[in-house]
XYZ file of C-alpha atoms in Angstrom:
279
model
C -48.601 -9.092 -48.518
C -45.098 -9.528 -49.859
C -44.682 -10.006 -53.880
C -43.974 -13.625 -55.178
C -40.558 -14.496 -56.412
C -41.707 -14.593 -59.836
C -43.803 -11.440 -60.112
C -42.396 -9.126 -62.543
C -41.646 -5.774 -60.642
C -39.348 -2.792 -61.755
C -37.406 -0.101 -59.650
C -34.873 2.193 -60.678
C -32.593 5.139 -59.294
C -33.175 8.330 -60.757
C -30.783 11.349 -60.700
C -28.504 13.662 -62.939
C -25.510 12.380 -63.150
C -26.520 9.101 -62.602
C -23.676 6.725 -64.444
C -21.923 6.250 -61.409
C -24.246 5.126 -59.026
C -23.997 2.154 -57.404
C -27.779 1.456 -56.248
C -28.569 -1.091 -59.578
C -25.701 -3.215 -57.911
C -26.628 -3.467 -54.433
C -30.546 -3.613 -55.044
C -29.866 -6.739 -57.904
C -27.818 -8.511 -55.391
C -30.553 -8.358 -53.337
C -33.207 -9.499 -55.391
C -30.818 -12.236 -56.276
C -30.474 -13.718 -52.765
C -33.992 -13.113 -51.988
C -34.677 -15.155 -54.956
C -37.116 -11.922 -56.382
C -35.825 -13.711 -60.195
C -39.090 -11.228 -61.380
C -37.474 -8.267 -60.327
C -35.298 -5.598 -62.078
C -33.701 -2.436 -61.330
C -32.322 0.438 -63.732
C -31.061 3.703 -63.724
C -32.178 6.735 -65.574
C -30.614 9.729 -66.010
C -33.689 12.304 -65.084
C -33.459 15.939 -63.779
C -35.957 18.129 -62.231
C -37.690 19.447 -65.302
C -38.388 15.361 -66.418
C -39.282 14.072 -63.088
C -42.757 14.976 -63.459
C -43.233 13.209 -66.884
C -41.112 10.119 -65.472
C -43.039 9.387 -62.666
C -46.628 10.121 -64.803
C -45.110 7.354 -67.140
C -44.730 4.563 -64.627
C -47.295 1.567 -64.719
C -48.579 -1.056 -62.594
C -45.686 -2.834 -62.217
C -43.224 -0.355 -60.925
C -42.443 -0.748 -57.137
C -40.328 2.141 -55.742
C -37.770 4.449 -57.234
C -34.448 5.578 -55.475
C -33.615 9.052 -55.971
C -30.465 10.961 -55.704
C -29.333 14.875 -56.564
C -30.890 16.875 -57.688
C -34.123 15.098 -57.039
C -34.355 14.813 -53.694
C -36.572 17.806 -52.920
C -37.957 18.575 -56.056
C -39.573 15.220 -55.756
C -41.944 16.259 -52.858
C -44.565 17.917 -54.474
C -45.458 15.140 -56.667
C -45.814 12.451 -53.898
C -49.217 11.736 -51.995
C -47.581 11.743 -48.686
C -44.147 11.740 -46.966
C -42.678 10.053 -43.923
C -42.201 12.226 -41.094
C -38.254 11.454 -41.067
C -38.422 13.010 -45.115
C -40.265 15.825 -43.480
C -37.527 16.192 -41.179
C -35.426 17.427 -43.903
C -36.996 18.110 -46.606
C -35.800 15.019 -48.524
C -36.867 12.457 -49.934
C -34.470 9.411 -51.413
C -36.981 6.802 -51.917
C -40.205 6.515 -53.386
C -42.647 3.350 -52.781
C -45.056 3.036 -55.400
C -48.478 1.359 -54.007
C -50.788 -0.966 -55.408
C -53.626 1.643 -55.498
C -51.225 4.014 -56.987
C -50.217 6.293 -54.219
C -46.677 7.651 -54.217
C -45.050 7.719 -50.911
C -42.025 9.527 -50.048
C -39.189 8.172 -47.370
C -35.617 8.910 -46.535
C -33.525 6.357 -45.538
C -30.297 8.264 -45.605
C -30.522 9.337 -42.127
C -31.552 5.943 -40.677
C -29.048 4.830 -42.893
C -26.254 6.729 -41.260
C -27.429 5.869 -37.804
C -27.449 2.165 -38.564
C -23.655 2.523 -40.272
C -22.624 4.089 -37.181
C -24.056 1.512 -34.877
C -22.583 -1.642 -37.092
C -19.129 0.533 -35.918
C -20.056 0.426 -32.271
C -21.377 4.165 -31.946
C -24.508 4.198 -30.637
C -24.263 7.523 -28.833
C -21.618 10.390 -28.846
C -21.123 13.653 -26.546
C -20.522 15.902 -29.321
C -19.726 15.630 -32.814
C -18.400 17.228 -35.820
C -19.929 17.913 -39.202
C -17.755 18.997 -42.105
C -19.700 20.674 -44.810
C -23.237 22.337 -45.046
C -24.764 20.789 -47.666
C -27.974 18.213 -48.347
C -26.024 15.756 -46.922
C -25.057 17.609 -43.741
C -28.505 18.279 -43.070
C -29.286 14.578 -43.080
C -26.265 13.749 -40.941
C -27.340 16.237 -38.150
C -30.708 14.779 -38.217
C -29.069 11.322 -37.842
C -26.954 13.295 -34.991
C -30.537 14.055 -33.513
C -30.990 10.664 -32.667
C -27.666 9.892 -31.037
C -25.639 12.946 -30.046
C -26.150 14.029 -26.618
C -24.221 17.306 -26.651
C -23.231 20.127 -29.216
C -22.172 19.601 -32.929
C -20.271 22.377 -34.266
C -20.398 22.552 -38.078
C -17.574 23.965 -40.304
C -19.061 25.715 -43.033
C -17.305 27.909 -46.098
C -19.868 30.746 -45.985
C -22.014 32.568 -43.429
C -24.840 31.847 -45.360
C -24.125 28.029 -45.081
C -23.621 28.916 -41.447
C -26.925 30.468 -40.859
C -28.672 27.635 -42.749
C -27.329 24.725 -40.529
C -28.083 26.736 -37.590
C -31.608 26.668 -39.030
C -31.620 22.959 -39.381
C -30.199 22.845 -35.815
C -33.468 24.916 -34.481
C -35.481 22.637 -36.530
C -34.211 19.210 -35.598
C -33.761 20.365 -32.157
C -29.672 19.969 -31.833
C -27.223 22.291 -30.348
C -25.258 23.384 -33.051
C -22.619 25.769 -33.354
C -20.756 27.037 -36.862
C -17.354 27.801 -37.425
C -15.394 28.775 -40.373
C -13.636 25.839 -42.534
C -10.161 27.840 -42.200
C -10.485 26.394 -38.520
C -11.525 22.510 -39.914
C -8.659 21.004 -38.745
C -10.097 21.454 -35.065
C -12.940 19.474 -36.183
C -10.772 16.217 -35.764
C -10.050 16.272 -32.400
C -14.198 15.709 -31.864
C -15.461 12.070 -30.801
C -17.208 11.771 -34.304
C -16.459 13.566 -37.587
C -18.874 13.200 -40.217
C -17.278 14.519 -43.848
C -20.221 15.344 -46.112
C -17.938 17.125 -48.506
C -17.028 16.679 -52.449
C -14.209 14.503 -53.101
C -10.877 16.336 -52.409
C -12.617 18.994 -50.459
C -10.865 17.439 -47.035
C -7.415 16.119 -48.594
C -5.967 19.228 -46.887
C -7.140 18.444 -43.676
C -5.131 14.846 -43.586
C -1.977 16.515 -42.099
C -4.032 17.766 -39.003
C -5.162 14.868 -38.114
C -4.605 14.093 -33.924
C -2.036 11.314 -32.931
C -5.441 9.562 -31.713
C -8.371 10.081 -33.835
C -11.424 9.086 -32.760
C -14.538 8.368 -34.784
C -14.459 9.611 -38.955
C -17.397 9.179 -40.790
C -16.708 10.194 -44.567
C -19.419 9.779 -46.986
C -17.496 9.592 -50.243
C -16.774 5.855 -51.609
C -15.266 6.284 -54.917
C -12.383 6.942 -54.869
C -11.180 5.565 -51.591
C -9.992 5.625 -49.150
C -10.043 9.562 -49.649
C -6.587 10.946 -47.959
C -8.601 12.232 -44.686
C -9.484 8.264 -44.241
C -6.263 6.714 -44.940
C -4.504 9.328 -42.812
C -7.157 8.695 -39.961
C -6.711 4.634 -40.354
C -2.715 4.910 -40.250
C -3.068 6.932 -37.023
C -5.538 3.990 -36.149
C -8.988 5.708 -35.857
C -12.151 4.316 -36.357
C -13.472 4.618 -40.208
C -16.993 4.565 -41.311
C -17.093 4.769 -45.254
C -19.518 5.983 -47.612
C -20.161 2.744 -48.691
C -21.155 1.527 -45.265
C -23.927 4.471 -45.670
C -24.669 3.639 -49.027
C -25.443 -0.588 -48.155
C -27.272 0.648 -45.103
C -29.780 2.794 -46.686
C -30.155 0.545 -49.657
C -31.281 -2.055 -47.329
C -33.945 -0.049 -45.945
C -35.677 0.612 -49.546
C -35.193 -3.113 -50.297
C -37.223 -3.369 -47.677
C -40.056 -1.104 -48.140
C -39.963 -1.696 -51.793
C -40.328 -5.541 -51.566
C -41.892 -5.900 -48.457
C -39.277 -8.354 -47.222
C -37.226 -7.972 -44.336
C -34.563 -8.262 -43.553
C -32.969 -7.603 -46.280
C -29.249 -9.032 -47.473
C -26.968 -6.779 -46.248
C -23.786 -8.692 -46.430
C -24.613 -9.752 -50.016
C -25.435 -6.082 -50.878
C -22.241 -4.975 -49.166
C -19.991 -7.596 -50.911
C -21.456 -6.546 -54.385
C -20.734 -3.316 -53.555
C -17.094 -3.718 -52.843
C -16.668 -6.219 -55.474
C -17.961 -3.306 -58.026
C -16.051 -0.877 -56.513
C -12.738 -2.629 -56.802
C -13.435 -3.115 -60.303
C -13.404 0.558 -61.389
């Protein structure tokens, strides 16, 4: 049974560093739109060492947690159950706290990527390229396992990273080929390019954007646009931003934590855009 609007419930985002997180803006906008006046959403600077104690101190008023780095894998042993989606990449970004005290882990990044692409008309691609090989790259690969019918080429900086991406490909049943980062300019000719690298890492690739680019999904949102995204747009290519991902994964978190569906996507997006414009 969904909670009443006046029920006093708490949720928060945990991670380190966490001061930059837009999650409080998005979730609070959702609570306002849903009329959940008794709900609050905060942020807490929390690392792996502090996480077990934080979880143990949570009272019955807590409904859920959003997790960012470096907690997405560290939390798994502390949970009672995780979803198949979270298990597929060994990463939890959402913890739902039940009335009977159970901790349920999920991953909304993967369906969030799929939803963000679908919103831009991308429901299926024949092939794709991934720039980078970190935790976000594995989630991107899991999302591509749902919509990509052919090969995914991952451009990485080391053989260790390349081997990791190939292992993820085997696990997720995706045809993955790895290539050296020095050749990353070739990635930009793919029907879908997903950039999962930190700020500045793809700036040098902007000059290699082809005359008729297809679709770029850049997971960054601050600062925005990245040099690559700006050049991509200038050449008429479609661009999906990190804010698109952040909003879609947060929509799913709100629905799981509150029991209310659908979550107010546009109100959350508007709040995120307004917050970013003010930075």
